[in-house]
Amino acid sequence: MSPVTRTAAGLASLTVAAALLAGCTSTAPTAQGAGDGGPITVNATDTACEISTAQAPAGTLTFRITNAGSKVTEFYLYATGDRIMGEVENIGPGLSRDLIVEVPDGGTYTTACKPGMSGDGIRAPFSVTGSAQRATDANAQLAAATAGYKRYVDSQVGALVPKTQEFADAVKAGEVEKAKALFPVARTYWERIEPVAESFGDIDPRIDGREDDERDPGVGFTGYHRLEKDLWVTGLQPDSAAIADRLTADITDLATRTRTVELTPVQLANGAKELLDEVATGKITGEEDRYSHTDLWDFAANVEGSRAAVAALRPTIDANDPALGPVLDQRFEAVETLLQGYRVGDGYRLYTQLTPEDTRAMTAAVDALSEPVSKVAGTVTA
Amino acid sequence: MSPWHLSRRRLFGLAGAGAALAGAGAAAGYGLSGAPAADGVVAFRGEHQAGIVTPAQDRLHFVALDLTSTDRAAVADLLRRWTAAAERMTTGRETAEGGAIPANRYAAPADTGEALGLPAASLTLTFGVGPGFFDKLGIVDRRPPQLAGLPRFQGDRLDPARSGGDLCIQACADDPQVAVHAVRNLVRDGFGVTEVRWSQLGFGRTSSTSTGQATPRNLFGFKDGTNNLKAEEPDLLAQHVWVGDEGPDWLRGGSYLVARRIRMHIETWDRSGLDEQEQIIGRDKGEGAPLTGTAEFDLADLTATGPSGPVIPDDSHIRLASAEANGGARMLRRGYNFVDGTDGRGHLDAGLFFVAFVRDPLTQYVPMQRRLARSDGLSEYLEHNGSAVFAVPPGLAESDDHWGRTLLA
C-alpha cells in the first residue's frame, strides 16, 4: 500500500488508538494457560498437531509449541474467516516457541500446525468459554483490527529476517542447491506483507526490483531477483556475495522501519486488494520469478497476506455488511483449494509446468475474490 | 438514384406504415420492439428482448461467459442483479444510484464511470443461454433439442477460445463507449459466478433490421443484408425468428442466436478484379443490385441465363444464401464488421462478426451454412474461427420480472 497522504481526520485518530493499543499489548501481564496456570502444549510433528486441551477460558492464552518433526513449522490460532488471533512462524525442528494470544470472546476457534509452512495445515477446533471484558464500539473495533494486523506484520518480519539470512548465507557459501530451495521460502514472508514493505519506496526497488526496471543512474540491479538470476541462469557472480549482504542489510532495515509503521483500516483493506492485484499482474503471468519460475509460492503468500489483512477487519465487516464475510470466506477458500491442486511436496509446481487452462482458472478465481475484497474498504468506512 | 436517396425516400414513405405497425404492435403487447425514442432510449421490457429487431445500432460489444458456479440460486441472483443494472444502463443511468462517484470515497465505485455524461445511445442488452448452462445447473431436461451445438462445417478453423459459452450478452449502442461500459460492468458483477470466455467488439452494422435503415457495406465493400428480415415484417418474424409452440414454455417468444466470427482475407480480396468480386457475390458493387437487375431491391432472378450459363453464378453467395436455395428458410441477421488489429503477420485481423436470430438453428442456419461452406465462391476469402449458439428467452414483463426467471423457476 502506498503512503496515504489524504487521511480522513477520523482515521488519523484511529491510527493513534491503534498505536496505543499495540503498546498495551507489549506490556500485557504474564499469560495464563488453560486452568492449571501452565501453557497449553502443542506437540507438532510432520503429520500431527497434538494439543493438550481443546478448550480454555477467555483471556490471555499461552501455547507452547514444540516441533518434534523434521520440517520447519508454524502454529496459528484462527477466529471466524481465518482471522489470525495469533501465530508463530518459522519454528525449526527440535525448537520450542511460545505463542501468547489475547482471546477476549468465547466461541469456536481453530488451531493449525503447518509443517513445511504450507497450505491450510493440520487443523482442529478450539473452544473458548466465557468472555473477558472488551470494548465494542466501532472505533475500538477498527483499532483492534489495525493492532492485530500490525502484530501479523511483526511476526512475518520476525521470520523474514532469519530466513533471508539463511538464504544469503547459502549464496555466500556457494551452496547453489540449498540457496535455490530457500529462495521461495524466504520470499514467502516478504510476499505476505508486500504492501507494507512497498510503502518504503526507497528499499523496495533494492529488495524486489526486476532486471528491466528503470533505475536512477548508478543504481544497480540488486535484491532477490538479481540473486535468482545468478542462481538459475548465469551462475554465481563475483559480486553475488556482496549482493547477498546488501539484501540482508536492506531486510534488516525494513524490519526496523516496520516496527514504527502506522496503519489505517483503509490501508489494510487496500493492502489486501493490492496483494491480489500483485497476483493478477505478476504471478499469474509468470513475470515476477522469471528465472526460477517459483511464482506459485509468491501467489500463495500474497493470498495469505491478503486474507490476514481482510480477517483483521472481519468484526467490522460483519457489523457493517453481514453478507460480505461469507462471500469472502468462500472465495478465499476457492483460491486456496485451487492452489492446493498445484502442490508438490512442501512447494508448488513451477510456472513453466502450468497450462494455459491452469492460469485461466487462476485468473477467474482471483477475479472472483478480488471483487468482494475491493468492497472491504467501503464497508469498513461506511 | 444514389442508395442514400433511395433509403431516405423509403424512410419517409414508410414512416406512416411504421407508426401503424407500432400501434398494432402495442395492441399485441409490444412496441415496434424497441424502436428508439427521440432521447435514444430503447424500451428494455416487452414481448421480445430488445436488440433483435431493434434497428441495428452502429456498435457492438458481445460477450460470451462461462458459469464458474453450479449453484442455481447464485446464478438466479446474478441474473436478477444483471437485469436491474442493465435496465438502468439502457436509460443512460449508472448501474446503481450514485454508483460512479460514491459518497464514501474509500469505497470502490459500483459503476466504473466511463459512460458518465453520455446519452443512452440506443443501448440494448440482450441475454442468452448456451448449451452448457443446462448441464452445469442440472436442468438438462429444460434444454430444447434445437440448442445442440452446431456441427462442424467444411473449412471451419474454430478457435475454442472464441467459441461456445454458457451465457451471452449482446450490447448494441450508437456509441462504443456505452456498449463497452455496459458489458464491463455486467462482467464485473459476475465475477465469482461467471467468467468471460470470449468477447467481440464490432463496428459498422453489416445489415439492416429496419426498412428505415440504409443497407450498410461489409469490409469487402459490398452491401450486406439487402434481403434481411426486418422489424416491419411481423408475420415473417413470427415464421422465422420467434420460437412458437414447438419450444419450451420459457423460450416461447424468444429466439436462437447464432454467432460466427468470420475472418475475411481482405488483402487477397482487394487484389481480385471487380468482375470477379461481383460474380462471387452475385450483386454489383455500386448499387448492390442483383446481377439480373439494376436497383438494390430488384428481385434476383436465379433462373436467368446468359451466354456462359446462369447470370447469377451457381457458386455465388446470394444464390447459395437465398431462401429459394434453402427451402424457404430465412433469418434475421445482425452482424458487425470487426478489425482486431493485425494478425502479427502483416495482415489485418478483420472480418464479419455474424449474428443471426432464428426460430430453429438446426433447420435454418445449419443447412444454409453447410451449403455455403461446400460451394460458396466466397469461402476462398473467409475463415470461420469462432462459433456459438444461444437460446434467447422472450422479453420481460413489467415490474420485477428478470432474466432467467422462468428458466430457473
mmCIF file with all atom_site columns, C-alpha atoms in Angstrom, chain B residues 315-378:
data_model
loop_
_atom_site.group_PDB
_atom_site.id
_atom_site.type_symbol
_atom_site.label_atom_id
_atom_site.label_alt_id
_atom_site.label_comp_id
_atom_site.label_asym_id
_atom_site.label_entity_id
_atom_site.label_seq_id
_atom_site.pdbx_PDB_ins_code
_atom_site.Cartn_x
_atom_site.Cartn_y
_atom_site.Cartn_z
_atom_site.occupancy
_atom_site.B_iso_or_equiv
_atom_site.pdbx_formal_charge
_atom_site.auth_seq_id
_atom_site.auth_comp_id
_atom_site.auth_asym_id
_atom_site.auth_atom_id
_atom_site.pdbx_PDB_model_num
ATOM 1  C CA . ASP B 1 315 ? -21.447 -20.658 -56.678 1.00 0.00 ? 315 ASP B CA 1
ATOM 2  C CA . SER B 1 316 ? -22.388 -17.041 -55.973 1.00 0.00 ? 316 SER B CA 1
ATOM 3  C CA . HIS B 1 317 ? -23.021 -16.021 -52.418 1.00 0.00 ? 317 HIS B CA 1
ATOM 4  C CA . ILE B 1 318 ? -26.523 -14.617 -52.812 1.00 0.00 ? 318 ILE B CA 1
ATOM 5  C CA . ARG B 1 319 ? -27.755 -17.697 -54.688 1.00 0.00 ? 319 ARG B CA 1
ATOM 6  C CA . LEU B 1 320 ? -26.478 -20.157 -52.082 1.00 0.00 ? 320 LEU B CA 1
ATOM 7  C CA . ALA B 1 321 ? -27.681 -17.999 -49.192 1.00 0.00 ? 321 ALA B CA 1
ATOM 8  C CA . SER B 1 322 ? -31.089 -17.303 -50.699 1.00 0.00 ? 322 SER B CA 1
ATOM 9  C CA . ALA B 1 323 ? -34.324 -18.556 -49.234 1.00 0.00 ? 323 ALA B CA 1
ATOM 10 C CA . GLU B 1 324 ? -35.005 -20.284 -52.547 1.00 0.00 ? 324 GLU B CA 1
ATOM 11 C CA . ALA B 1 325 ? -31.856 -22.361 -52.226 1.00 0.00 ? 325 ALA B CA 1
ATOM 12 C CA . ASN B 1 326 ? -32.631 -23.185 -48.599 1.00 0.00 ? 326 ASN B CA 1
ATOM 13 C CA . GLY B 1 327 ? -36.164 -24.464 -48.618 1.00 0.00 ? 327 GLY B CA 1
ATOM 14 C CA . GLY B 1 328 ? -37.591 -21.022 -47.882 1.00 0.00 ? 328 GLY B CA 1
ATOM 15 C CA . ALA B 1 329 ? -35.560 -20.633 -44.702 1.00 0.00 ? 329 ALA B CA 1
ATOM 16 C CA . ARG B 1 330 ? -34.717 -17.078 -43.756 1.00 0.00 ? 330 ARG B CA 1
ATOM 17 C CA . MET B 1 331 ? -33.113 -15.407 -40.766 1.00 0.00 ? 331 MET B CA 1
ATOM 18 C CA . LEU B 1 332 ? -32.684 -12.035 -39.132 1.00 0.00 ? 332 LEU B CA 1
ATOM 19 C CA . ARG B 1 333 ? -29.044 -11.071 -39.451 1.00 0.00 ? 333 ARG B CA 1
ATOM 20 C CA . ARG B 1 334 ? -27.447 -8.560  -37.127 1.00 0.00 ? 334 ARG B CA 1
ATOM 21 C CA . GLY B 1 335 ? -23.745 -8.798  -37.821 1.00 0.00 ? 335 GLY B CA 1
ATOM 22 C CA . TYR B 1 336 ? -20.966 -6.267  -37.382 1.00 0.00 ? 336 TYR B CA 1
ATOM 23 C CA . ASN B 1 337 ? -17.625 -5.557  -39.005 1.00 0.00 ? 337 ASN B CA 1
ATOM 24 C CA . PHE B 1 338 ? -14.571 -6.039  -36.858 1.00 0.00 ? 338 PHE B CA 1
ATOM 25 C CA . VAL B 1 339 ? -10.908 -5.162  -37.084 1.00 0.00 ? 339 VAL B CA 1
ATOM 26 C CA . ASP B 1 340 ? -8.942  -6.598  -34.165 1.00 0.00 ? 340 ASP B CA 1
ATOM 27 C CA . GLY B 1 341 ? -5.589  -5.092  -35.081 1.00 0.00 ? 341 GLY B CA 1
ATOM 28 C CA . THR B 1 342 ? -3.268  -7.281  -37.115 1.00 0.00 ? 342 THR B CA 1
ATOM 29 C CA . ASP B 1 343 ? -2.601  -10.994 -37.156 1.00 0.00 ? 343 ASP B CA 1
ATOM 30 C CA . GLY B 1 344 ? 1.092   -10.468 -36.414 1.00 0.00 ? 344 GLY B CA 1
ATOM 31 C CA . ARG B 1 345 ? 1.994   -11.415 -39.974 1.00 0.00 ? 345 ARG B CA 1
ATOM 32 C CA . GLY B 1 346 ? 1.200   -8.083  -41.523 1.00 0.00 ? 346 GLY B CA 1
ATOM 33 C CA . HIS B 1 347 ? -2.443  -8.717  -42.369 1.00 0.00 ? 347 HIS B CA 1
ATOM 34 C CA . LEU B 1 348 ? -5.435  -7.108  -40.743 1.00 0.00 ? 348 LEU B CA 1
ATOM 35 C CA . ASP B 1 349 ? -7.348  -9.391  -38.411 1.00 0.00 ? 349 ASP B CA 1
ATOM 36 C CA . ALA B 1 350 ? -10.588 -8.201  -39.905 1.00 0.00 ? 350 ALA B CA 1
ATOM 37 C CA . GLY B 1 351 ? -13.909 -9.636  -40.858 1.00 0.00 ? 351 GLY B CA 1
ATOM 38 C CA . LEU B 1 352 ? -17.546 -10.056 -40.098 1.00 0.00 ? 352 LEU B CA 1
ATOM 39 C CA . PHE B 1 353 ? -18.921 -10.965 -36.722 1.00 0.00 ? 353 PHE B CA 1
ATOM 40 C CA . PHE B 1 354 ? -22.010 -12.741 -37.977 1.00 0.00 ? 354 PHE B CA 1
ATOM 41 C CA . VAL B 1 355 ? -25.002 -12.708 -35.666 1.00 0.00 ? 355 VAL B CA 1
ATOM 42 C CA . ALA B 1 356 ? -28.336 -14.158 -36.753 1.00 0.00 ? 356 ALA B CA 1
ATOM 43 C CA . PHE B 1 357 ? -31.573 -14.744 -34.908 1.00 0.00 ? 357 PHE B CA 1
ATOM 44 C CA . VAL B 1 358 ? -33.594 -17.789 -35.993 1.00 0.00 ? 358 VAL B CA 1
ATOM 45 C CA . ARG B 1 359 ? -36.514 -19.821 -34.773 1.00 0.00 ? 359 ARG B CA 1
ATOM 46 C CA . ASP B 1 360 ? -34.567 -23.060 -35.217 1.00 0.00 ? 360 ASP B CA 1
ATOM 47 C CA . PRO B 1 361 ? -30.816 -23.094 -35.879 1.00 0.00 ? 361 PRO B CA 1
ATOM 48 C CA . LEU B 1 362 ? -30.881 -26.714 -36.997 1.00 0.00 ? 362 LEU B CA 1
ATOM 49 C CA . THR B 1 363 ? -33.319 -26.177 -39.865 1.00 0.00 ? 363 THR B CA 1
ATOM 50 C CA . GLN B 1 364 ? -32.468 -22.583 -40.765 1.00 0.00 ? 364 GLN B CA 1
ATOM 51 C CA . TYR B 1 365 ? -28.795 -21.854 -40.170 1.00 0.00 ? 365 TYR B CA 1
ATOM 52 C CA . VAL B 1 366 ? -27.209 -25.296 -40.411 1.00 0.00 ? 366 VAL B CA 1
ATOM 53 C CA . PRO B 1 367 ? -28.362 -26.307 -43.924 1.00 0.00 ? 367 PRO B CA 1
ATOM 54 C CA . MET B 1 368 ? -27.547 -22.863 -45.301 1.00 0.00 ? 368 MET B CA 1
ATOM 55 C CA . GLN B 1 369 ? -24.067 -22.783 -43.784 1.00 0.00 ? 369 GLN B CA 1
ATOM 56 C CA . ARG B 1 370 ? -23.418 -26.332 -44.935 1.00 0.00 ? 370 ARG B CA 1
ATOM 57 C CA . ARG B 1 371 ? -24.278 -25.267 -48.470 1.00 0.00 ? 371 ARG B CA 1
ATOM 58 C CA . LEU B 1 372 ? -22.134 -22.141 -48.262 1.00 0.00 ? 372 LEU B CA 1
ATOM 59 C CA . ALA B 1 373 ? -19.180 -23.960 -46.709 1.00 0.00 ? 373 ALA B CA 1
ATOM 60 C CA . ARG B 1 374 ? -19.159 -26.521 -49.502 1.00 0.00 ? 374 ARG B CA 1
ATOM 61 C CA . SER B 1 375 ? -19.848 -24.417 -52.558 1.00 0.00 ? 375 SER B CA 1
ATOM 62 C CA . ASP B 1 376 ? -19.652 -20.671 -51.942 1.00 0.00 ? 376 ASP B CA 1
ATOM 63 C CA . GLY B 1 377 ? -17.008 -18.978 -54.100 1.00 0.00 ? 377 GLY B CA 1
ATOM 64 C CA . LEU B 1 378 ? -16.599 -16.502 -51.274 1.00 0.00 ? 378 LEU B CA 1
#
